[in-house]
Amino acid sequence: MTAPKIAPSHSSEPIVVPVALAERAYDIVIGRGAIATLGARIKALRPNAKTVILTDVTVAKHHLAKVESILASADIANSHIVVAPGEGSKNYATFETVCEAIIAARIERSDLVIALGGGVIGDLAGFSAASVRRGLDFVQVPTSLLAQVDSSVGGKTGINSRQGKNLIGAFHQPILVIADTAMLDTLSPREFRAGYGEVAKYGLLGDADFFDWLEENWRDVYAGGPAREHAIAVSCRAKAAIVARDERETGERALLNLGHTFGHAFEAGAGYSQRLLHGEAVALGCVLAFEFSERQGLVGGNSVARVRTHLADAGLPTKASDVQGGVPDVDRLMELIAQDKKVKRGKLTFILARGIGQAFVADDVDAAGVRAFLQEKISARDSE
Ligand code: GLY
């Protein structure tokens, strides 16, 4: 897909991105103030549904009253469940609490669960919806940039096992996603920047024109005008196209994991804590994936420098020494990579690149080469 050099002029009409999944097709509605259309859109999709909203304490403070009043104005019965914010809520205990609360709210097969929050809430609400009464429909109202461009779209839902992230879950597509870009105004600058790591990822993996556009316009994306809506729409279109072709990740969908293999190792090494947010880990992981691709002779010219410079300009970590509190040693990093991805006879699967916008799945990457590369990266520290 091609991004225009100049973002389209601001329009009060939301941008609608369809996700073409036959009987599971749905729209992603993107725009400043798009939440105002929630009631009418639910009425059109499920005229008699009552709803239960799952949210967290922080998001509830900013947005719950408004969402409740929008639903009430459309005569849609609603109740809510509020959980603690953070990754810790993606556990068995909270999943049980949420499922029991959905049943107690008398939500039936013709009713709806609404996920109002970031990625944790979307994953937890989606998996609870997939499980209660063998499958309830749900609507995503993502309130973080990361959730608007990634986790609310595509139907991956789940919770964490004691043995790893997202190991318990289901593919369960929402029936509607409303990404109100004004809701991002309440994010901390750091949280917003972390989400931008996933936005840049779409340019890097398959759309060089979009990456060019981001290099010129990222400040406007941060500022919150029409450029923000445009960047979110391009990201969602890219994800929707990949998901429509490979819903269950048997092939191409793995490209969305660009930056995630290296990134997850550093994220897990930092204990999935505030030391390194997920989107920050993805940004660092994208730089490492490009640097490693260069090492393999796959990518040349100034591509790697452009990736590094752009993500650093946008305020994201691009080298191991940017991780607060330091990083694990190479043995631990390799252990974490092996846990994340299957190692077959000393070979690893990585998403590598032949250039900006030209990512591909490489399933025969030599583990010893990765180890030597990482060793160099974590000892070089500030040399880049
Ligand atoms: N976040 C990667 C995917 O949805 O496949």
Coordinates of C-alpha atoms and ligand atoms in Angstrom, one line a residue:
M1 CA 0.0 0.0 0.0
T2 CA 1.2 3.5 -0.7
A3 CA 1.1 6.3 1.8
P4 CA 0.7 9.8 0.5
K5 CA 3.5 12.3 1.2
I6 CA 1.0 14.6 2.8
A7 CA -1.6 13.3 5.2
P8 CA -5.2 13.8 4.1
S9 CA -6.9 16.9 5.4
H10 CA -8.8 16.6 8.6
S11 CA -12.3 15.3 8.3
S12 CA -14.9 14.8 11.0
E13 CA -15.9 11.6 9.2
P14 CA -14.0 8.6 10.8
I15 CA -11.8 6.4 8.5
V16 CA -13.3 2.9 8.2
V17 CA -10.9 0.1 7.6
P18 CA -12.6 -3.2 6.8
V19 CA -11.1 -6.5 7.9
A20 CA -12.2 -9.0 5.2
L21 CA -12.7 -12.2 7.0
A22 CA -15.9 -13.5 5.3
E23 CA -18.5 -14.3 8.1
R24 CA -16.1 -12.9 10.7
A25 CA -15.6 -9.6 8.8
Y26 CA -15.7 -6.4 10.8
D27 CA -14.8 -2.7 10.6
I28 CA -12.1 -0.7 12.3
V29 CA -13.4 2.8 12.8
I30 CA -10.7 5.4 13.3
G31 CA -11.1 9.1 14.2
R32 CA -10.9 11.8 16.7
G33 CA -14.2 11.5 18.6
A34 CA -15.2 8.2 16.9
I35 CA -16.3 6.8 20.2
A36 CA -19.5 9.0 19.8
T37 CA -20.6 6.5 17.1
L38 CA -20.3 3.4 19.4
G39 CA -24.0 3.3 20.3
A40 CA -25.3 3.7 16.8
R41 CA -22.9 1.1 15.4
I42 CA -23.7 -1.5 18.1
K43 CA -27.5 -0.9 17.5
A44 CA -26.9 -1.5 13.8
L45 CA -24.9 -4.7 14.4
R46 CA -26.8 -6.2 17.3
P47 CA -30.1 -4.2 17.8
N48 CA -31.2 -5.9 21.0
A49 CA -27.9 -6.6 22.7
K50 CA -27.1 -5.6 26.2
T51 CA -23.5 -5.0 27.0
V52 CA -20.9 -5.4 29.7
I53 CA -17.8 -3.2 29.6
L54 CA -14.4 -4.6 30.8
T55 CA -11.9 -1.9 31.7
D56 CA -9.2 -1.2 34.2
V57 CA -9.0 1.3 37.0
T58 CA -6.9 3.9 35.1
V59 CA -8.9 3.8 31.9
A60 CA -12.2 3.8 33.9
K61 CA -11.2 7.1 35.4
H62 CA -10.6 8.7 32.0
H63 CA -13.3 7.1 29.8
L64 CA -15.8 4.9 31.4
A65 CA -18.5 7.5 32.2
K66 CA -18.4 8.8 28.7
V67 CA -18.7 5.3 27.1
E68 CA -21.6 4.5 29.5
S69 CA -23.4 7.7 28.6
I70 CA -23.0 7.0 24.9
L71 CA -24.5 3.5 25.3
A72 CA -27.3 4.9 27.5
S73 CA -28.2 7.5 24.9
A74 CA -28.6 4.7 22.4
D75 CA -30.8 2.8 24.9
I76 CA -28.2 0.0 25.2
A77 CA -28.2 -1.6 28.7
N78 CA -24.7 -1.7 30.1
S79 CA -22.8 -2.7 33.2
H80 CA -19.1 -2.8 33.9
I81 CA -16.3 -4.8 35.4
V82 CA -13.1 -3.0 36.5
V83 CA -9.8 -4.8 37.0
A84 CA -6.4 -3.7 38.1
P85 CA -4.3 -2.1 35.4
G86 CA -1.2 -3.9 34.0
E87 CA 0.0 -7.2 32.6
G88 CA -0.6 -8.9 36.0
S89 CA -4.3 -9.0 35.2
K90 CA -3.7 -11.4 32.4
N91 CA -3.8 -14.3 34.8
Y92 CA -6.1 -17.2 35.7
A93 CA -7.5 -15.5 38.8
T94 CA -8.6 -12.4 36.9
F95 CA -9.9 -14.4 34.0
E96 CA -12.1 -16.4 36.4
T97 CA -13.3 -13.2 38.1
V98 CA -14.1 -11.7 34.7
C99 CA -15.9 -14.8 33.4
E100 CA -18.0 -15.0 36.6
A101 CA -18.9 -11.3 36.4
I102 CA -20.0 -11.7 32.8
I103 CA -22.3 -14.6 33.7
A104 CA -23.5 -12.7 36.8
A105 CA -24.4 -9.7 34.5
R106 CA -26.6 -12.1 32.6
I107 CA -24.8 -11.6 29.3
E108 CA -26.3 -14.1 26.8
R109 CA -25.2 -15.3 23.4
S110 CA -27.0 -12.4 21.7
D111 CA -25.3 -9.8 24.0
L112 CA -21.9 -8.1 23.8
V113 CA -18.7 -7.7 25.8
I114 CA -16.9 -4.4 25.3
A115 CA -13.2 -4.2 25.9
L116 CA -12.3 -0.6 26.9
G117 CA -8.6 -0.3 27.4
G118 CA -5.2 -1.2 26.2
G119 CA -3.7 -4.5 25.1
V120 CA -4.2 -6.3 28.4
I121 CA -7.9 -5.5 28.6
G122 CA -8.4 -6.4 24.9
D123 CA -6.7 -9.8 25.4
L124 CA -8.5 -10.5 28.6
A125 CA -11.9 -9.4 27.4
G126 CA -11.5 -11.2 24.1
F127 CA -10.5 -14.5 25.8
S128 CA -13.3 -14.2 28.3
A129 CA -15.8 -13.5 25.5
A130 CA -14.4 -16.5 23.6
S131 CA -14.9 -18.7 26.6
V132 CA -18.2 -17.8 28.3
R133 CA -21.2 -19.7 26.9
R134 CA -18.8 -21.1 24.3
G135 CA -18.4 -17.7 22.6
L136 CA -19.9 -14.2 23.0
D137 CA -19.4 -11.4 20.5
F138 CA -17.2 -8.6 21.6
V139 CA -16.3 -5.0 20.6
Q140 CA -12.8 -3.5 21.0
V141 CA -12.4 0.1 22.1
P142 CA -8.6 0.3 22.3
T143 CA -7.3 3.2 24.4
S144 CA -3.6 2.9 23.8
L145 CA -1.7 3.5 20.5
L146 CA -0.3 0.0 20.7
A147 CA -3.8 -1.5 21.1
Q148 CA -5.2 0.7 18.3
V149 CA -2.6 -0.4 15.7
D150 CA -1.9 -3.9 16.8
S151 CA -3.6 -5.9 19.6
S152 CA -7.2 -4.9 19.1
V153 CA -7.1 -6.1 15.5
G154 CA -6.8 -9.6 14.3
G155 CA -8.4 -11.7 17.0
K156 CA -5.5 -12.9 19.1
T157 CA -6.8 -13.1 22.7
G158 CA -5.5 -14.7 25.8
I159 CA -3.8 -14.7 29.2
N160 CA -0.4 -15.6 30.5
S161 CA 0.7 -19.0 31.7
R162 CA 3.2 -19.4 34.5
Q163 CA 5.4 -20.7 31.8
G164 CA 5.1 -17.8 29.4
K165 CA 3.2 -15.0 27.9
N166 CA 0.0 -15.5 25.9
L167 CA 0.2 -19.3 26.2
I168 CA -3.5 -19.7 27.0
G169 CA -5.8 -18.2 24.5
A170 CA -8.0 -18.3 21.4
F171 CA -8.4 -16.7 18.0
H172 CA -11.6 -14.7 18.5
Q173 CA -12.3 -11.8 16.2
P174 CA -14.2 -8.7 17.5
I175 CA -17.3 -7.6 15.6
L176 CA -16.2 -4.0 15.7
V177 CA -13.2 -1.9 16.6
I178 CA -13.5 1.8 17.5
A179 CA -10.1 3.5 17.7
D180 CA -10.8 7.0 18.9
T181 CA -7.6 8.9 18.5
A182 CA -8.6 11.5 21.1
M183 CA -8.5 8.8 23.7
L184 CA -4.7 8.7 23.2
D185 CA -4.4 12.3 24.6
T186 CA -4.5 10.8 28.1
L187 CA -1.5 8.5 27.6
S188 CA 1.8 9.4 29.1
P189 CA 4.3 10.5 26.4
R190 CA 6.3 7.3 27.1
E191 CA 3.3 5.1 26.6
F192 CA 2.5 6.9 23.3
R193 CA 6.1 6.5 22.1
A194 CA 6.1 2.8 22.9
G195 CA 3.0 2.4 20.7
Y196 CA 4.8 4.2 17.9
G197 CA 7.3 1.4 17.8
E198 CA 4.5 -0.8 16.4
V199 CA 3.5 1.9 13.9
A200 CA 7.1 2.2 12.5
K201 CA 7.1 -1.6 12.4
Y202 CA 4.5 -1.6 9.6
G203 CA 6.7 0.6 7.4
L204 CA 9.7 -1.5 8.1
L205 CA 8.0 -4.8 7.4
G206 CA 6.1 -4.1 4.2
D207 CA 5.7 -0.4 3.2
A208 CA 8.8 1.6 2.4
D209 CA 6.6 4.6 1.3
F210 CA 5.0 4.7 4.8
F211 CA 8.4 4.6 6.5
D212 CA 9.4 7.6 4.3
W213 CA 6.3 9.4 5.3
L214 CA 6.8 8.6 9.0
E215 CA 10.4 10.0 8.8
E216 CA 8.9 13.3 7.6
N217 CA 5.7 13.4 9.7
W218 CA 6.3 11.5 13.0
R219 CA 6.1 14.8 15.0
D220 CA 2.6 15.4 13.6
V221 CA 1.6 11.9 14.5
Y222 CA 2.8 12.6 18.1
A223 CA 1.0 16.0 18.0
G224 CA -2.4 14.4 17.4
G225 CA -3.8 16.0 14.3
P226 CA -4.9 14.2 11.1
A227 CA -1.4 12.7 10.7
R228 CA -2.1 10.6 13.7
E229 CA -5.3 9.2 12.2
H230 CA -3.6 8.6 8.9
A231 CA -0.7 6.7 10.6
I232 CA -3.2 4.5 12.6
A233 CA -5.3 3.9 9.5
V234 CA -2.3 2.8 7.4
S235 CA -1.1 0.5 10.2
C236 CA -4.6 -1.0 10.6
R237 CA -4.9 -1.5 6.8
A238 CA -1.6 -3.3 6.8
K239 CA -2.5 -5.5 9.6
A240 CA -6.0 -6.1 8.3
A241 CA -4.6 -7.2 4.9
I242 CA -2.2 -9.7 6.5
V243 CA -4.8 -11.1 8.9
A244 CA -7.3 -11.5 6.0
R245 CA -4.8 -13.6 4.2
D246 CA -3.4 -15.6 7.1
E247 CA -5.8 -15.4 10.1
R248 CA -4.2 -18.2 12.1
E249 CA -0.6 -17.4 11.5
T250 CA 0.3 -20.4 9.3
G251 CA 2.7 -18.2 7.3
E252 CA 2.6 -14.5 6.4
R253 CA 1.1 -13.3 9.7
A254 CA 4.5 -14.1 11.3
L255 CA 5.8 -10.9 9.6
L256 CA 4.0 -8.9 12.2
N257 CA 6.5 -10.3 14.6
L258 CA 9.3 -8.2 13.1
G259 CA 11.4 -7.0 16.0
H260 CA 9.6 -9.4 18.4
T261 CA 12.2 -12.2 18.8
F262 CA 15.0 -10.0 19.9
G263 CA 12.5 -7.6 21.6
H264 CA 10.8 -10.3 23.7
A265 CA 14.2 -11.5 25.0
F266 CA 15.1 -8.0 26.2
E267 CA 11.5 -7.5 27.5
A268 CA 11.5 -10.8 29.4
G269 CA 15.1 -10.0 30.6
A270 CA 13.6 -6.8 32.1
G271 CA 10.9 -8.8 33.8
Y272 CA 8.1 -7.3 31.6
S273 CA 8.4 -4.3 33.8
Q274 CA 8.4 -0.5 33.4
R275 CA 12.1 -0.9 32.6
L276 CA 11.2 -1.8 29.0
L277 CA 7.7 -1.5 27.7
H278 CA 6.5 -3.9 24.9
G279 CA 6.6 -1.3 22.1
E280 CA 10.0 -0.1 23.2
A281 CA 11.3 -3.7 23.1
V282 CA 9.8 -4.0 19.6
A283 CA 11.7 -0.8 18.5
L284 CA 14.9 -2.1 19.9
G285 CA 14.2 -5.5 18.3
C286 CA 13.5 -3.9 14.9
V287 CA 16.9 -2.2 15.0
L288 CA 18.6 -5.4 15.9
A289 CA 16.7 -7.4 13.2
F290 CA 18.0 -4.9 10.6
E291 CA 21.5 -4.9 12.0
F292 CA 21.5 -8.7 12.0
S293 CA 20.2 -8.7 8.4
E294 CA 23.0 -6.4 7.5
R295 CA 25.5 -8.7 9.2
Q296 CA 24.0 -11.6 7.0
G297 CA 24.6 -9.5 3.9
L298 CA 20.9 -9.2 3.3
V299 CA 20.5 -5.4 3.5
G300 CA 22.9 -2.7 2.5
G301 CA 23.1 1.1 1.8
N302 CA 21.8 3.4 4.4
S303 CA 18.8 1.4 5.5
V304 CA 20.0 0.3 8.8
A305 CA 21.2 3.8 9.7
R306 CA 17.8 5.1 8.7
V307 CA 16.0 2.7 11.0
R308 CA 18.2 3.4 13.9
T309 CA 18.1 7.2 13.4
H310 CA 14.3 7.4 13.0
L311 CA 13.5 5.3 16.0
A312 CA 16.0 7.2 18.2
D313 CA 14.6 10.5 17.0
A314 CA 11.1 9.3 17.9
G315 CA 12.4 8.7 21.4
L316 CA 12.7 4.9 21.4
P317 CA 15.5 2.6 22.6
T318 CA 17.7 1.5 19.7
K319 CA 20.6 -0.2 21.6
A320 CA 21.1 -2.5 24.6
S321 CA 22.5 0.3 26.7
D322 CA 19.1 2.2 26.3
V323 CA 17.4 -0.5 28.5
Q324 CA 16.9 0.9 32.0
G325 CA 18.7 -1.2 34.6
G326 CA 20.9 -3.1 32.1
V327 CA 20.3 -6.3 30.1
P328 CA 20.9 -10.0 30.8
D329 CA 24.1 -11.7 29.6
V330 CA 24.2 -13.5 26.3
D331 CA 23.5 -17.0 27.8
R332 CA 20.3 -15.7 29.3
L333 CA 19.3 -13.8 26.2
M334 CA 19.8 -17.0 24.1
E335 CA 17.8 -19.0 26.6
L336 CA 14.9 -16.5 26.3
I337 CA 15.1 -16.5 22.5
A338 CA 15.0 -20.3 22.6
Q339 CA 11.9 -20.2 24.9
D340 CA 10.2 -17.8 22.6
K341 CA 10.9 -19.5 19.3
K342 CA 11.5 -23.1 18.4
V343 CA 15.1 -24.1 17.9
K344 CA 15.4 -26.9 15.4
R345 CA 18.9 -28.5 15.1
G346 CA 20.6 -25.2 16.1
K347 CA 18.5 -23.1 13.7
L348 CA 16.1 -20.3 14.7
T349 CA 13.2 -18.6 13.1
F350 CA 13.5 -14.8 12.7
I351 CA 11.9 -12.1 10.7
L352 CA 14.7 -10.5 8.8
A353 CA 14.8 -7.8 6.0
R354 CA 16.2 -7.3 2.6
G355 CA 15.5 -3.6 2.9
I356 CA 13.1 -1.1 4.4
G357 CA 9.6 -2.6 3.7
Q358 CA 11.0 -5.9 2.7
A359 CA 10.8 -8.2 5.7
F360 CA 10.6 -12.0 5.3
V361 CA 10.5 -15.1 7.5
A362 CA 13.9 -16.7 7.8
D363 CA 13.5 -20.2 9.4
D364 CA 17.1 -21.3 9.2
V365 CA 19.0 -18.7 11.2
D366 CA 22.2 -20.1 12.8
A367 CA 21.9 -19.8 16.6
A368 CA 25.7 -19.5 16.9
G369 CA 25.6 -16.4 14.6
V370 CA 22.8 -14.8 16.7
R371 CA 24.8 -15.5 19.8
A372 CA 28.0 -13.9 18.5
F373 CA 25.9 -10.9 17.2
L374 CA 24.2 -10.3 20.6
Q375 CA 27.4 -10.7 22.5
E376 CA 28.9 -7.9 20.4
K377 CA 25.8 -5.8 20.8
I378 CA 25.6 -6.1 24.6
S379 CA 29.4 -5.5 25.1
A380 CA 29.6 -2.7 22.5
R381 CA 27.0 -0.7 24.6
D382 CA 27.3 2.9 23.4
S383 CA 29.6 2.3 20.5
E384 CA 26.8 2.7 17.9
Ligands
GLY1 N1 0.6 -8.9 17.2 C1 0.9 -9.9 16.2 C2 -0.3 -10.5 15.6 O1 -1.4 -10.0 15.9 O2 -0.2 -11.4 14.8

